[in-house]
GROMACS .gro file of C-alpha atoms in nm:
model
  310
    1MET     CA    1   1.100  -2.586   3.414
    2ASP     CA    2   0.801  -2.366   3.488
    3THR     CA    3   0.563  -2.401   3.189
    4THR     CA    4   0.453  -2.039   3.224
    5THR     CA    5   0.801  -1.913   3.141
    6GLN     CA    6   0.934  -2.190   2.916
    7PRO     CA    7   1.097  -2.044   2.602
    8ILE     CA    8   0.903  -2.130   2.290
    9THR     CA    9   1.184  -2.100   2.041
   10ASP     CA   10   1.344  -2.423   1.911
   11THR     CA   11   1.061  -2.632   2.060
   12LYS     CA   12   0.836  -2.887   1.889
   13ALA     CA   13   0.568  -2.620   1.874
   14THR     CA   14   0.797  -2.388   1.681
   15LEU     CA   15   0.899  -2.663   1.440
   16ALA     CA   16   0.533  -2.738   1.375
   17LEU     CA   17   0.477  -2.379   1.264
   18ASN     CA   18   0.689  -2.410   0.949
   19PRO     CA   19   0.438  -2.615   0.742
   20LEU     CA   20   0.150  -2.404   0.875
   21GLU     CA   21   0.323  -2.086   0.766
   22SER     CA   22   0.404  -2.235   0.424
   23GLU     CA   23   0.042  -2.343   0.376
   24ALA     CA   24  -0.090  -1.996   0.470
   25VAL     CA   25   0.155  -1.823   0.234
   26TYR     CA   26   0.047  -2.060  -0.045
   27ILE     CA   27  -0.321  -1.981   0.024
   28PHE     CA   28  -0.259  -1.605   0.013
   29ARG     CA   29  -0.084  -1.636  -0.323
   30GLU     CA   30  -0.367  -1.854  -0.459
   31VAL     CA   31  -0.619  -1.588  -0.353
   32VAL     CA   32  -0.439  -1.315  -0.546
   33ALA     CA   33  -0.395  -1.546  -0.845
   34GLN     CA   34  -0.759  -1.661  -0.858
   35PHE     CA   35  -0.963  -1.356  -0.752
   36ASP     CA   36  -1.001  -1.001  -0.883
   37ARG     CA   37  -1.099  -0.815  -0.563
   38PRO     CA   38  -0.976  -0.979  -0.241
   39VAL     CA   39  -0.991  -0.810   0.098
   40LEU     CA   40  -0.857  -0.906   0.440
   41LEU     CA   41  -1.110  -0.889   0.724
   42PHE     CA   42  -0.926  -0.715   1.006
   43SER     CA   43  -1.049  -0.677   1.365
   44GLY     CA   44  -0.725  -0.583   1.539
   45GLY     CA   45  -0.724  -0.921   1.713
   46LYS     CA   46  -0.436  -1.169   1.727
   47ASP     CA   47  -0.565  -1.385   1.441
   48SER     CA   48  -0.607  -1.103   1.192
   49ILE     CA   49  -0.274  -0.953   1.302
   50THR     CA   50  -0.116  -1.291   1.227
   51LEU     CA   51  -0.282  -1.285   0.885
   52VAL     CA   52  -0.122  -0.948   0.813
   53ARG     CA   53   0.223  -1.087   0.894
   54LEU     CA   54   0.162  -1.392   0.674
   55ALA     CA   55   0.040  -1.171   0.388
   56GLN     CA   56   0.355  -0.961   0.421
   57LYS     CA   57   0.563  -1.276   0.382
   58ALA     CA   58   0.357  -1.399   0.088
   59PHE     CA   59   0.418  -1.087  -0.120
   60PHE     CA   60   0.750  -0.953   0.011
   61PRO     CA   61   0.917  -0.728  -0.098
   62ALA     CA   62   0.595  -0.583  -0.245
   63LYS     CA   63   0.323  -0.443  -0.021
   64ILE     CA   64   0.016  -0.645   0.062
   65PRO     CA   65  -0.186  -0.617  -0.263
   66PHE     CA   66  -0.533  -0.582  -0.110
   67PRO     CA   67  -0.699  -0.359   0.152
   68LEU     CA   68  -0.804  -0.441   0.506
   69LEU     CA   69  -1.172  -0.419   0.603
   70HIS     CA   70  -1.289  -0.359   0.960
   71ILE     CA   71  -1.656  -0.384   1.051
   72ASP     CA   72  -1.663  -0.154   1.352
   73THR     CA   73  -1.946  -0.222   1.597
   74GLY     CA   74  -1.871   0.099   1.787
   75HIS     CA   75  -1.831  -0.126   2.090
   76ASN     CA   76  -1.476  -0.241   2.023
   77PHE     CA   77  -1.214  -0.221   2.294
   78PRO     CA   78  -1.038   0.119   2.269
   79GLU     CA   79  -0.699  -0.054   2.297
   80THR     CA   80  -0.779  -0.258   1.987
   81ILE     CA   81  -0.887   0.039   1.778
   82ALA     CA   82  -0.573   0.232   1.875
   83PHE     CA   83  -0.359  -0.066   1.778
   84ARG     CA   84  -0.545  -0.106   1.447
   85ASP     CA   85  -0.476   0.252   1.344
   86LYS     CA   86  -0.112   0.232   1.455
   87LEU     CA   87  -0.047  -0.088   1.259
   88VAL     CA   88  -0.209   0.039   0.941
   89LYS     CA   89  -0.009   0.361   0.958
   90GLU     CA   90   0.322   0.185   1.023
   91LEU     CA   91   0.277  -0.061   0.737
   92GLY     CA   92   0.122   0.187   0.495
   93LEU     CA   93  -0.182  -0.034   0.437
   94GLU     CA   94  -0.522   0.066   0.302
   95LEU     CA   95  -0.791   0.034   0.570
   96ILE     CA   96  -1.163   0.045   0.495
   97VAL     CA   97  -1.393   0.090   0.796
   98ARG     CA   98  -1.768   0.042   0.785
   99ASN     CA   99  -1.975   0.112   1.096
  100VAL     CA  100  -2.263  -0.088   1.240
  101GLN     CA  101  -2.397   0.241   1.379
  102ASP     CA  102  -2.479   0.352   1.022
  103ALA     CA  103  -2.702   0.047   0.969
  104ILE     CA  104  -2.873   0.116   1.304
  105ASP     CA  105  -2.932   0.482   1.211
  106GLU     CA  106  -3.078   0.379   0.874
  107GLY     CA  107  -3.314   0.131   1.044
  108ARG     CA  108  -3.163  -0.163   0.859
  109VAL     CA  109  -3.085  -0.343   1.185
  110ILE     CA  110  -3.239  -0.308   1.527
  111GLU     CA  111  -3.016  -0.270   1.828
  112GLU     CA  112  -3.080  -0.513   2.110
  113THR     CA  113  -3.178  -0.397   2.455
  114GLY     CA  114  -3.151  -0.552   2.797
  115LYS     CA  115  -2.891  -0.719   3.011
  116TYR     CA  116  -2.729  -0.924   2.733
  117ALA     CA  117  -2.765  -0.672   2.450
  118SER     CA  118  -2.483  -0.696   2.197
  119ARG     CA  119  -2.401  -0.554   1.856
  120ASN     CA  120  -2.202  -0.860   1.759
  121MET     CA  121  -2.473  -1.019   1.546
  122LEU     CA  122  -2.553  -0.685   1.380
  123GLN     CA  123  -2.216  -0.694   1.204
  124THR     CA  124  -2.349  -0.932   0.938
  125THR     CA  125  -2.557  -0.670   0.757
  126THR     CA  126  -2.272  -0.417   0.752
  127LEU     CA  127  -2.026  -0.684   0.634
  128LEU     CA  128  -2.247  -0.798   0.346
  129ASP     CA  129  -2.312  -0.434   0.249
  130ALA     CA  130  -1.937  -0.365   0.239
  131LEU     CA  131  -1.863  -0.673   0.028
  132GLU     CA  132  -2.129  -0.563  -0.218
  133GLU     CA  133  -2.022  -0.196  -0.213
  134PHE     CA  134  -1.663  -0.274  -0.311
  135LYS     CA  135  -1.743  -0.586  -0.517
  136PHE     CA  136  -1.501  -0.794  -0.314
  137ASP     CA  137  -1.501  -1.152  -0.441
  138ALA     CA  138  -1.276  -1.303  -0.171
  139ALA     CA  139  -1.287  -1.208   0.198
  140ILE     CA  140  -0.988  -1.343   0.391
  141GLY     CA  141  -1.061  -1.415   0.756
  142GLY     CA  142  -0.878  -1.542   1.063
  143ALA     CA  143  -1.119  -1.816   1.167
  144ARG     CA  144  -0.965  -2.143   1.286
  145ARG     CA  145  -1.118  -2.491   1.303
  146ASP     CA  146  -1.031  -2.533   1.671
  147GLU     CA  147  -1.233  -2.229   1.778
  148GLU     CA  148  -1.588  -2.355   1.739
  149LYS     CA  149  -1.764  -2.647   1.572
  150ALA     CA  150  -1.934  -2.439   1.299
  151ARG     CA  151  -1.597  -2.297   1.200
  152ALA     CA  152  -1.459  -2.651   1.184
  153LYS     CA  153  -1.701  -2.720   0.896
  154GLU     CA  154  -1.562  -2.443   0.675
  155ARG     CA  155  -1.345  -2.518   0.373
  156ILE     CA  156  -1.028  -2.313   0.308
  157PHE     CA  157  -1.214  -2.156   0.012
  158SER     CA  158  -1.570  -2.140   0.143
  159VAL     CA  159  -1.828  -2.024  -0.111
  160ARG     CA  160  -2.111  -1.784  -0.023
  161ASP     CA  161  -2.414  -1.746  -0.249
  162ASP     CA  162  -2.525  -1.420  -0.411
  163PHE     CA  163  -2.706  -1.331  -0.086
  164GLY     CA  164  -2.385  -1.381   0.110
  165GLN     CA  165  -2.518  -1.693   0.279
  166TRP     CA  166  -2.343  -2.020   0.360
  167ASP     CA  167  -2.484  -2.368   0.305
  168GLU     CA  168  -2.277  -2.602   0.518
  169LYS     CA  169  -2.438  -2.908   0.350
  170ASN     CA  170  -2.346  -2.797   0.000
  171GLN     CA  171  -1.972  -2.737   0.008
  172ARG     CA  172  -1.703  -2.831  -0.238
  173PRO     CA  173  -1.459  -3.107  -0.151
  174GLU     CA  174  -1.100  -2.988  -0.114
  175LEU     CA  175  -0.855  -3.254  -0.223
  176PHE     CA  176  -0.493  -3.225  -0.121
  177ASN     CA  177  -0.388  -2.861  -0.174
  178PHE     CA  178  -0.603  -2.786  -0.478
  179LEU     CA  179  -0.807  -2.472  -0.407
  180ASN     CA  180  -1.100  -2.407  -0.640
  181GLY     CA  181  -1.181  -2.037  -0.668
  182ASN     CA  182  -1.436  -2.067  -0.949
  183ILE     CA  183  -1.752  -1.880  -0.856
  184ASP     CA  184  -2.065  -1.765  -1.037
  185HIS     CA  185  -2.159  -1.400  -1.080
  186GLY     CA  186  -2.266  -1.253  -0.748
  187GLN     CA  187  -2.103  -1.520  -0.536
  188ASN     CA  188  -1.798  -1.463  -0.323
  189VAL     CA  189  -1.561  -1.674  -0.120
  190ARG     CA  190  -1.450  -1.661   0.240
  191VAL     CA  191  -1.088  -1.768   0.270
  192PHE     CA  192  -0.931  -1.906   0.589
  193PRO     CA  193  -0.549  -1.929   0.562
  194ILE     CA  194  -0.502  -2.027   0.928
  195SER     CA  195  -0.793  -2.269   0.943
  196ASN     CA  196  -0.559  -2.555   1.038
  197TRP     CA  197  -0.389  -2.358   1.319
  198THR     CA  198  -0.474  -2.383   1.688
  199GLU     CA  199  -0.485  -2.100   1.939
  200LEU     CA  200  -0.148  -2.222   2.070
  201ASP     CA  201  -0.004  -2.219   1.716
  202VAL     CA  202  -0.108  -1.856   1.673
  203TRP     CA  203   0.048  -1.749   2.002
  204SER     CA  204   0.365  -1.949   1.933
  205TYR     CA  205   0.392  -1.782   1.593
  206ILE     CA  206   0.340  -1.436   1.743
  207ALA     CA  207   0.619  -1.513   1.989
  208SER     CA  208   0.858  -1.656   1.733
  209GLU     CA  209   0.800  -1.365   1.492
  210LYS     CA  210   0.801  -1.107   1.774
  211ILE     CA  211   0.473  -0.963   1.645
  212GLU     CA  212   0.333  -0.669   1.839
  213ILE     CA  213  -0.025  -0.714   1.965
  214PRO     CA  214  -0.272  -0.498   2.162
  215SER     CA  215  -0.199  -0.457   2.533
  216ILE     CA  216  -0.542  -0.593   2.620
  217TYR     CA  217  -0.413  -0.948   2.558
  218PHE     CA  218  -0.174  -0.917   2.853
  219ALA     CA  219  -0.253  -0.921   3.224
  220HIS     CA  220  -0.345  -0.578   3.357
  221GLN     CA  221  -0.548  -0.423   3.635
  222ARG     CA  222  -0.909  -0.363   3.531
  223LYS     CA  223  -1.234  -0.278   3.705
  224THR     CA  224  -1.466  -0.574   3.655
  225PHE     CA  225  -1.792  -0.722   3.777
  226LEU     CA  226  -1.902  -1.085   3.799
  227ARG     CA  227  -2.198  -1.214   3.600
  228ASP     CA  228  -2.286  -1.573   3.511
  229GLY     CA  229  -1.947  -1.686   3.636
  230MET     CA  230  -1.757  -1.452   3.400
  231LEU     CA  231  -1.570  -1.126   3.458
  232TRP     CA  232  -1.697  -0.829   3.257
  233SER     CA  233  -1.524  -0.496   3.211
  234ALA     CA  234  -1.678  -0.228   3.433
  235GLN     CA  235  -1.482   0.057   3.280
  236ASP     CA  236  -1.650   0.047   2.941
  237ASP     CA  237  -1.983   0.228   2.916
  238VAL     CA  238  -2.131  -0.005   2.654
  239VAL     CA  239  -2.134  -0.302   2.892
  240PHE     CA  240  -2.459  -0.306   3.089
  241ARG     CA  241  -2.410  -0.343   3.464
  242ALA     CA  242  -2.691  -0.374   3.718
  243GLU     CA  243  -2.671  -0.171   4.038
  244ASP     CA  244  -2.626  -0.485   4.248
  245GLU     CA  245  -2.331  -0.608   4.041
  246GLU     CA  246  -2.032  -0.504   4.249
  247VAL     CA  247  -1.725  -0.355   4.081
  248VAL     CA  248  -1.397  -0.518   4.186
  249GLU     CA  249  -1.050  -0.459   4.046
  250HIS     CA  250  -0.877  -0.774   3.923
  251THR     CA  251  -0.568  -0.865   3.727
  252VAL     CA  252  -0.712  -0.996   3.402
  253ARG     CA  253  -0.647  -1.032   3.033
  254PHE     CA  254  -0.863  -1.106   2.728
  255ARG     CA  255  -0.821  -1.418   2.516
  256THR     CA  256  -1.037  -1.274   2.238
  257VAL     CA  257  -1.110  -0.911   2.154
  258GLY     CA  258  -1.460  -0.922   2.011
  259ASP     CA  259  -1.736  -0.674   2.083
  260MET     CA  260  -1.701  -0.548   2.443
  261SER     CA  261  -2.063  -0.629   2.518
  262CYS     CA  262  -2.013  -1.002   2.465
  263THR     CA  263  -1.647  -1.063   2.555
  264ALA     CA  264  -1.542  -1.144   2.911
  265ALA     CA  265  -1.198  -1.130   3.069
  266VAL     CA  266  -1.010  -1.411   3.240
  267LEU     CA  267  -0.807  -1.396   3.559
  268SER     CA  268  -0.443  -1.407   3.461
  269THR     CA  269  -0.096  -1.296   3.555
  270ALA     CA  270   0.043  -1.356   3.204
  271ASP     CA  271   0.205  -1.024   3.117
  272THR     CA  272   0.440  -1.151   2.844
  273ILE     CA  273   0.387  -1.357   2.529
  274GLU     CA  274   0.588  -1.643   2.678
  275LYS     CA  275   0.363  -1.649   2.985
  276VAL     CA  276   0.052  -1.639   2.766
  277VAL     CA  277   0.180  -1.941   2.572
  278GLY     CA  278   0.243  -2.123   2.899
  279GLU     CA  279  -0.103  -2.034   3.026
  280ILE     CA  280  -0.275  -2.163   2.711
  281ARG     CA  281  -0.079  -2.487   2.724
  282THR     CA  282  -0.231  -2.567   3.062
  283SER     CA  283  -0.574  -2.407   3.019
  284THR     CA  284  -0.883  -2.628   3.051
  285ILE     CA  285  -1.116  -2.353   2.923
  286SER     CA  286  -1.171  -2.298   2.551
  287GLU     CA  287  -1.079  -1.967   2.391
  288ARG     CA  288  -1.442  -1.883   2.312
  289GLY     CA  289  -1.561  -1.987   2.655
  290ALA     CA  290  -1.544  -1.616   2.740
  291ARG     CA  291  -1.778  -1.517   2.454
  292ILE     CA  292  -2.139  -1.490   2.567
  293ASP     CA  293  -2.266  -1.469   2.205
  294ASP     CA  294  -2.163  -1.832   2.152
  295LYS     CA  295  -2.371  -1.940   2.451
  296ARG     CA  296  -2.706  -1.816   2.321
  297SER     CA  297  -2.783  -2.154   2.170
  298GLU     CA  298  -2.612  -2.478   2.075
  299ALA     CA  299  -2.591  -2.369   1.711
  300ALA     CA  300  -2.550  -1.993   1.759
  301MET     CA  301  -2.235  -1.954   1.547
  302GLU     CA  302  -2.364  -2.183   1.271
  303LYS     CA  303  -2.684  -1.981   1.237
  304ARG     CA  304  -2.487  -1.657   1.219
  305LYS     CA  305  -2.255  -1.798   0.956
  306GLN     CA  306  -2.547  -1.923   0.746
  307GLN     CA  307  -2.673  -1.564   0.739
  308GLY     CA  308  -2.337  -1.428   0.624
  309TYR     CA  309  -2.144  -1.370   0.945
  310PHE     CA  310  -1.764  -1.393   0.947
   0.00000   0.00000   0.00000
């Protein structure tokens, strides 16, 4: 059978999702039991959308008992923002949005310039401000250990100090399924309910649950240009393009939906969830291989996380 169209229901992958779902539901319930002011970090991407579905299951038939928080760089894909607003409206959720542009206008962060300028790293200041503003003591995120080596070092309950910073060499052990939410005044915790999932697990879960996701994840025609071996969107004004970088229309999709200025597309004909699952099964390129912000240095993500990044 063609792996790009193979059904994913009643497969080994689907069976493997049951304990992952149970673990995530357990983590969500522990967060609400142990913390006073949790919040779910929501980008409109597949991982945070999966978190929303898991949170629904954890607290059904009640509504999700905490708000969503989006740190908007102003350079997000329009398809993602439209999906974010639609989802929040349909589910009746509380959404808090804080904008990186405000920190730029106040002179608290300095916007990069040049060919590789990105607002991705500027999100940290706005995120830490928002956590302080609302006194959130637990920020639930969609990071997974298979994404990037710095994220593999995180605990499920990962403590940040009173400056919002992470010390990867001074973390608590997590034994079995005992989650320790004790924190000192001023500290907060990042929580990762799908830390043990893989990219394929997330897509298989989206397929099995029939979860709606932004159209940008599926193959579509898009004007692009080639730089450093990657395809960049040429129809979004925030992406710098030199005059000699030729615009060509390709059939592409995005594996991640980060800031437009640092997220490249991949050639693909996968226009259904089943085809996306098949494509990921055979892919030899990592999910974050299309993120230029991770290529700035060997330890780029770890340095950002130490400073308080997601």
